[in-house]
Amino acid sequence: MGNAVRGMVAFIPSDRCQRYVVGDLTEMPLDRVLDLSGRQLRRFPLAVCAFGELMRLYLSDNRLRSLPAELRQLHELQLLALDFNCLEELPAAVCGLPQLNTLYLCNNRLWRLPRELGWLTELRTLWLEANCLHEFPQVLCELPNLRALHLGYNQLRSLPRDLGRLGELRSIWLAGNLLPEFPPVLLDMQLLDVIDVDRNRIRRFPSLAHLRNLKLVIYDHNPCINAPAVAEGVRRVGRWADCEDDSEEEEEEAEKRAEEAQGEEQEQELPETTVKHSEAE
């Protein structure tokens, strides 16, 4: 069935049309996995809530704006994929899934997260890339078993010190945000093995050599004047990644040259500006 036809049928609020889109949902799949991705769904099929032993539910690439309270009946659910939908707020029912350990929320329109998200104490992997988050959601610091946090392509400018409470966190992905500096809190998180700060606004990187579990740091596409120093065996992806670590004196000299170059550019622009003002007078 083509996407255009699915979209038209899914828009019609009748059970018969919905069955046409999602198929027969009278029996739970034997593998306890249900994939309803790419069906152009605007309404969640309530028949799914009868599958109390379902473990994985894929609802990616639909047009969902909300989810019913009955979703909480899926008390065995471990994975829920809601990426590429139209969610502006996280449905409260998601926070009532006690066994959930993997949650995909990428490419929605989320601008905040509810405090109830902290109820998901088993959550280990959370994808929040490409949403509308301007501030780091404080509730994320209340997820004790979180191991992988994907927050790329939002509009974050800083990370809170409370992030250090996530003692199980192993990887953090922050590409495509607005970070003006390397987040200081990450320097104290000794168990991190992956740090991704690609495509931010970081000019100087501190040494990461003390992070003994670190395996990969991605820092490309920043206006930086140095590469982060790392321990032996750590892979760096970014400018100067294959070079020897700069000494402190070399970094200061590079920064001085960058400031001088910026000053020269401003001086070169001054006569042109003066001419324009003279003409205006």
CSV table of C-alpha atoms in Angstrom, one decimal:
chain,number,residue,atom,x,y,z
A,1,MET,CA,0.0,0.0,0.0
A,2,GLY,CA,1.5,3.4,-1.0
A,3,ASN,CA,2.1,6.0,1.7
A,4,ALA,CA,-0.4,8.4,0.1
A,5,VAL,CA,-3.2,5.8,0.4
A,6,ARG,CA,-2.1,4.9,3.9
A,7,GLY,CA,-2.3,8.5,4.9
A,8,MET,CA,-5.8,9.0,3.5
A,9,VAL,CA,-7.1,5.8,5.1
A,10,ALA,CA,-5.4,6.4,8.4
A,11,PHE,CA,-7.0,9.9,8.6
A,12,ILE,CA,-10.5,8.4,8.6
A,13,PRO,CA,-11.7,7.8,12.2
A,14,SER,CA,-13.1,4.3,11.9
A,15,ASP,CA,-12.0,0.9,13.2
A,16,ARG,CA,-12.5,-0.7,9.8
A,17,CYS,CA,-10.1,1.8,8.1
A,18,GLN,CA,-7.6,1.4,10.9
A,19,ARG,CA,-7.6,-2.4,10.4
A,20,TYR,CA,-6.9,-1.8,6.8
A,21,VAL,CA,-3.8,0.2,7.8
A,22,VAL,CA,-2.4,-2.0,10.6
A,23,GLY,CA,-3.7,-5.4,9.7
A,24,ASP,CA,-5.2,-8.0,12.0
A,25,LEU,CA,-4.3,-7.3,15.7
A,26,THR,CA,-6.3,-10.1,17.3
A,27,GLU,CA,-3.3,-12.1,18.3
A,28,MET,CA,0.0,-11.1,19.8
A,29,PRO,CA,3.0,-12.0,17.7
A,30,LEU,CA,4.8,-15.1,18.8
A,31,ASP,CA,8.1,-13.3,19.2
A,32,ARG,CA,6.4,-10.6,21.3
A,33,VAL,CA,7.6,-7.9,18.8
A,34,LEU,CA,5.2,-5.6,16.9
A,35,ASP,CA,6.3,-3.3,14.2
A,36,LEU,CA,3.8,-0.7,13.0
A,37,SER,CA,6.4,1.7,11.6
A,38,GLY,CA,5.6,3.8,8.5
A,39,ARG,CA,1.9,3.2,8.5
A,40,GLN,CA,1.0,7.0,8.6
A,41,LEU,CA,-0.9,6.4,11.8
A,42,ARG,CA,-2.6,9.4,13.4
A,43,ARG,CA,-4.3,7.3,16.1
A,44,PHE,CA,-2.7,4.6,18.3
A,45,PRO,CA,-4.5,1.2,17.6
A,46,LEU,CA,-6.1,0.4,21.0
A,47,ALA,CA,-6.1,-3.3,20.1
A,48,VAL,CA,-2.3,-3.3,20.8
A,49,CYS,CA,-3.0,-2.7,24.5
A,50,ALA,CA,-4.4,-6.2,24.8
A,51,PHE,CA,-0.9,-7.6,24.3
A,52,GLY,CA,0.2,-7.4,27.9
A,53,GLU,CA,3.3,-9.5,27.3
A,54,LEU,CA,4.6,-7.5,24.3
A,55,MET,CA,8.3,-6.7,24.7
A,56,ARG,CA,9.1,-4.5,21.7
A,57,LEU,CA,6.8,-2.0,20.0
A,58,TYR,CA,7.9,0.0,16.9
A,59,LEU,CA,5.8,3.0,16.0
A,60,SER,CA,8.4,5.0,14.1
A,61,ASP,CA,7.7,7.2,11.1
A,62,ASN,CA,4.0,7.8,11.8
A,63,ARG,CA,2.0,10.9,12.5
A,64,LEU,CA,1.2,10.4,16.2
A,65,ARG,CA,0.6,13.4,18.4
A,66,SER,CA,-0.5,11.5,21.5
A,67,LEU,CA,-0.9,8.1,23.0
A,68,PRO,CA,-3.8,6.7,25.1
A,69,ALA,CA,-3.6,5.9,28.8
A,70,GLU,CA,-4.2,2.3,28.0
A,71,LEU,CA,-0.7,2.0,26.8
A,72,ARG,CA,0.3,1.3,30.4
A,73,GLN,CA,-1.3,-2.1,30.1
A,74,LEU,CA,1.9,-3.1,28.2
A,75,HIS,CA,3.6,-3.7,31.5
A,76,GLU,CA,6.3,-6.0,30.0
A,77,LEU,CA,7.4,-3.6,27.3
A,78,GLN,CA,11.1,-3.1,27.2
A,79,LEU,CA,11.6,-1.2,23.9
A,80,LEU,CA,9.4,1.6,22.5
A,81,ALA,CA,10.2,3.4,19.3
A,82,LEU,CA,8.4,6.7,18.7
A,83,ASP,CA,10.9,8.4,16.5
A,84,PHE,CA,9.8,10.4,13.5
A,85,ASN,CA,6.3,11.3,14.8
A,86,CYS,CA,4.7,14.6,15.7
A,87,LEU,CA,5.0,14.6,19.5
A,88,GLU,CA,5.3,18.0,21.2
A,89,GLU,CA,5.1,16.5,24.7
A,90,LEU,CA,5.9,13.1,25.9
A,91,PRO,CA,2.7,11.2,26.6
A,92,ALA,CA,2.2,10.5,30.3
A,93,ALA,CA,1.4,6.8,29.5
A,94,VAL,CA,5.0,6.3,28.4
A,95,CYS,CA,6.2,7.1,31.9
A,96,GLY,CA,4.0,4.3,33.3
A,97,LEU,CA,6.0,1.4,31.6
A,98,PRO,CA,8.1,0.0,34.4
A,99,GLN,CA,10.2,-2.4,32.4
A,100,LEU,CA,11.1,0.1,29.6
A,101,ASN,CA,14.9,0.1,29.0
A,102,THR,CA,15.1,1.6,25.5
A,103,LEU,CA,13.2,4.6,24.3
A,104,TYR,CA,13.4,6.3,20.9
A,105,LEU,CA,12.1,9.8,20.7
A,106,CYS,CA,14.2,11.3,17.9
A,107,ASN,CA,12.8,13.6,15.3
A,108,ASN,CA,9.8,14.8,17.1
A,109,ARG,CA,8.9,18.3,18.4
A,110,LEU,CA,9.6,17.9,22.1
A,111,TRP,CA,10.5,21.1,23.9
A,112,ARG,CA,10.4,19.7,27.4
A,113,LEU,CA,10.1,16.4,29.3
A,114,PRO,CA,7.8,15.6,32.2
A,115,ARG,CA,9.0,14.9,35.8
A,116,GLU,CA,7.3,11.5,35.5
A,117,LEU,CA,10.0,10.4,33.1
A,118,GLY,CA,12.1,9.8,36.3
A,119,TRP,CA,9.8,6.8,37.0
A,120,LEU,CA,11.5,4.9,34.3
A,121,THR,CA,14.2,3.6,36.6
A,122,GLU,CA,15.1,0.7,34.2
A,123,LEU,CA,15.8,3.0,31.3
A,124,ARG,CA,19.3,2.4,29.8
A,125,THR,CA,19.2,4.0,26.3
A,126,LEU,CA,17.4,7.2,25.5
A,127,TRP,CA,17.3,8.8,22.1
A,128,LEU,CA,16.2,12.5,22.0
A,129,GLU,CA,18.1,13.7,18.9
A,130,ALA,CA,16.5,16.3,16.6
A,131,ASN,CA,13.9,17.8,18.9
A,132,CYS,CA,13.3,21.3,20.2
A,133,LEU,CA,15.1,21.3,23.5
A,134,HIS,CA,16.6,24.6,24.5
A,135,GLU,CA,17.6,23.6,28.0
A,136,PHE,CA,18.9,20.3,29.3
A,137,PRO,CA,15.9,18.4,30.9
A,138,GLN,CA,16.8,18.1,34.6
A,139,VAL,CA,14.7,15.0,34.9
A,140,LEU,CA,17.3,13.1,32.9
A,141,CYS,CA,19.6,13.3,36.0
A,142,GLU,CA,17.1,11.1,37.8
A,143,LEU,CA,17.5,8.0,35.6
A,144,PRO,CA,19.9,5.9,37.7
A,145,ASN,CA,20.6,3.1,35.1
A,146,LEU,CA,21.0,5.3,32.0
A,147,ARG,CA,24.0,4.2,30.0
A,148,ALA,CA,23.6,5.9,26.6
A,149,LEU,CA,22.1,9.4,26.2
A,150,HIS,CA,21.6,10.8,22.7
A,151,LEU,CA,20.8,14.6,22.7
A,152,GLY,CA,22.3,15.7,19.3
A,153,TYR,CA,20.7,18.4,17.2
A,154,ASN,CA,18.8,20.3,19.8
A,155,GLN,CA,19.7,23.8,21.0
A,156,LEU,CA,21.5,23.1,24.3
A,157,ARG,CA,24.1,25.6,25.6
A,158,SER,CA,25.2,23.8,28.8
A,159,LEU,CA,24.9,20.7,30.9
A,160,PRO,CA,24.0,20.7,34.6
A,161,ARG,CA,26.4,19.6,37.3
A,162,ASP,CA,23.7,17.1,38.4
A,163,LEU,CA,24.5,15.1,35.3
A,164,GLY,CA,27.4,13.7,37.3
A,165,ARG,CA,24.8,11.7,39.4
A,166,LEU,CA,24.4,9.3,36.4
A,167,GLY,CA,27.0,6.8,37.6
A,168,GLU,CA,26.1,4.3,34.9
A,169,LEU,CA,26.4,6.6,32.0
A,170,ARG,CA,28.9,5.3,29.4
A,171,SER,CA,28.2,7.4,26.2
A,172,ILE,CA,26.8,10.9,25.6
A,173,TRP,CA,26.1,12.3,22.2
A,174,LEU,CA,25.8,16.1,21.9
A,175,ALA,CA,26.5,16.8,18.2
A,176,GLY,CA,24.8,19.8,16.6
A,177,ASN,CA,24.0,21.8,19.7
A,178,LEU,CA,25.2,25.3,20.8
A,179,LEU,CA,27.7,24.5,23.5
A,180,PRO,CA,30.2,27.4,23.8
A,181,GLU,CA,32.6,25.3,25.9
A,182,PHE,CA,33.4,21.7,26.7
A,183,PRO,CA,30.9,20.8,29.5
A,184,PRO,CA,32.9,20.8,32.8
A,185,VAL,CA,30.7,18.1,34.3
A,186,LEU,CA,32.0,15.5,31.8
A,187,LEU,CA,35.5,15.9,33.1
A,188,ASP,CA,34.4,14.2,36.4
A,189,MET,CA,32.5,11.3,34.7
A,190,GLN,CA,35.2,8.7,34.8
A,191,LEU,CA,33.1,5.8,33.3
A,192,LEU,CA,32.4,7.6,30.0
A,193,ASP,CA,33.7,5.7,27.0
A,194,VAL,CA,32.2,7.8,24.2
A,195,ILE,CA,31.9,11.6,24.1
A,196,ASP,CA,30.5,13.3,21.0
A,197,VAL,CA,30.5,17.1,20.8
A,198,ASP,CA,30.7,17.4,17.1
A,199,ARG,CA,29.3,20.6,15.5
A,200,ASN,CA,29.2,22.9,18.5
A,201,ARG,CA,30.9,26.2,19.3
A,202,ILE,CA,33.8,25.0,21.4
A,203,ARG,CA,37.0,27.0,21.0
A,204,ARG,CA,39.4,25.3,23.5
A,205,PHE,CA,39.4,21.7,24.7
A,206,PRO,CA,40.6,20.7,28.1
A,207,SER,CA,42.7,17.6,28.6
A,208,LEU,CA,40.7,14.3,28.7
A,209,ALA,CA,43.7,12.2,29.4
A,210,HIS,CA,42.5,11.4,32.9
A,211,LEU,CA,39.3,9.7,31.7
A,212,ARG,CA,40.7,6.2,31.7
A,213,ASN,CA,37.6,4.4,30.3
A,214,LEU,CA,37.4,6.8,27.3
A,215,LYS,CA,37.6,5.1,23.9
A,216,LEU,CA,36.2,7.6,21.5
A,217,VAL,CA,35.9,11.4,21.4
A,218,ILE,CA,34.3,13.2,18.4
A,219,TYR,CA,35.0,16.9,18.4
A,220,ASP,CA,35.0,17.8,14.7
A,221,HIS,CA,33.4,21.0,13.2
A,222,ASN,CA,34.1,23.2,16.2
A,223,PRO,CA,36.0,26.5,15.9
A,224,CYS,CA,38.7,25.0,18.2
A,225,ILE,CA,42.4,26.0,18.4
A,226,ASN,CA,43.5,22.7,19.8
A,227,ALA,CA,42.7,19.0,20.0
A,228,PRO,CA,41.7,17.4,23.3
A,229,ALA,CA,44.6,15.5,24.9
A,230,VAL,CA,43.6,11.9,25.5
A,231,ALA,CA,45.2,8.8,27.0
A,232,GLU,CA,47.0,6.3,24.8
A,233,GLY,CA,44.7,4.2,22.6
A,234,VAL,CA,41.8,6.7,22.6
A,235,ARG,CA,40.5,7.5,19.2
A,236,ARG,CA,39.9,11.1,18.3
A,237,VAL,CA,37.8,12.3,15.4
A,238,GLY,CA,38.4,15.9,14.5
A,239,ARG,CA,40.9,18.5,13.5
A,240,TRP,CA,44.5,17.6,14.5
A,241,ALA,CA,43.3,14.2,15.5
A,242,ASP,CA,46.4,12.5,14.1
A,243,CYS,CA,48.9,15.1,15.5
A,244,GLU,CA,50.8,15.0,18.7
A,245,ASP,CA,49.0,16.7,21.6
A,246,ASP,CA,49.8,20.4,21.7
A,247,SER,CA,51.7,21.7,24.7
A,248,GLU,CA,50.2,24.5,26.8
A,249,GLU,CA,52.6,27.0,25.3
A,250,GLU,CA,51.7,26.0,21.8
A,251,GLU,CA,48.0,26.3,22.5
A,252,GLU,CA,48.5,29.8,24.0
A,253,GLU,CA,50.5,30.8,20.9
A,254,ALA,CA,47.8,29.4,18.6
A,255,GLU,CA,45.1,31.4,20.5
A,256,LYS,CA,47.2,34.5,20.4
A,257,ARG,CA,47.6,34.2,16.6
A,258,ALA,CA,43.9,33.7,16.2
A,259,GLU,CA,43.1,36.8,18.2
A,260,GLU,CA,45.7,38.8,16.2
A,261,ALA,CA,44.2,37.6,13.0
A,262,GLN,CA,40.7,38.6,14.2
A,263,GLY,CA,42.0,42.0,15.1
A,264,GLU,CA,43.5,42.5,11.7
A,265,GLU,CA,40.3,41.6,10.0
A,266,GLN,CA,38.4,44.2,12.1
A,267,GLU,CA,41.0,46.9,11.2
A,268,GLN,CA,40.7,46.1,7.5
A,269,GLU,CA,36.9,46.5,7.8
A,270,LEU,CA,37.2,49.9,9.5
A,271,PRO,CA,38.1,52.2,6.5
A,272,GLU,CA,35.2,50.8,4.5
A,273,THR,CA,32.8,51.5,7.4
A,274,THR,CA,34.2,55.0,7.7
A,275,VAL,CA,33.6,55.7,4.0
A,276,LYS,CA,30.0,54.5,4.2
A,277,HIS,CA,29.4,56.8,7.2
A,278,SER,CA,31.0,59.8,5.3
A,279,GLU,CA,28.8,59.1,2.3
A,280,ALA,CA,25.7,59.0,4.5
A,281,GLU,CA,26.5,62.4,5.9
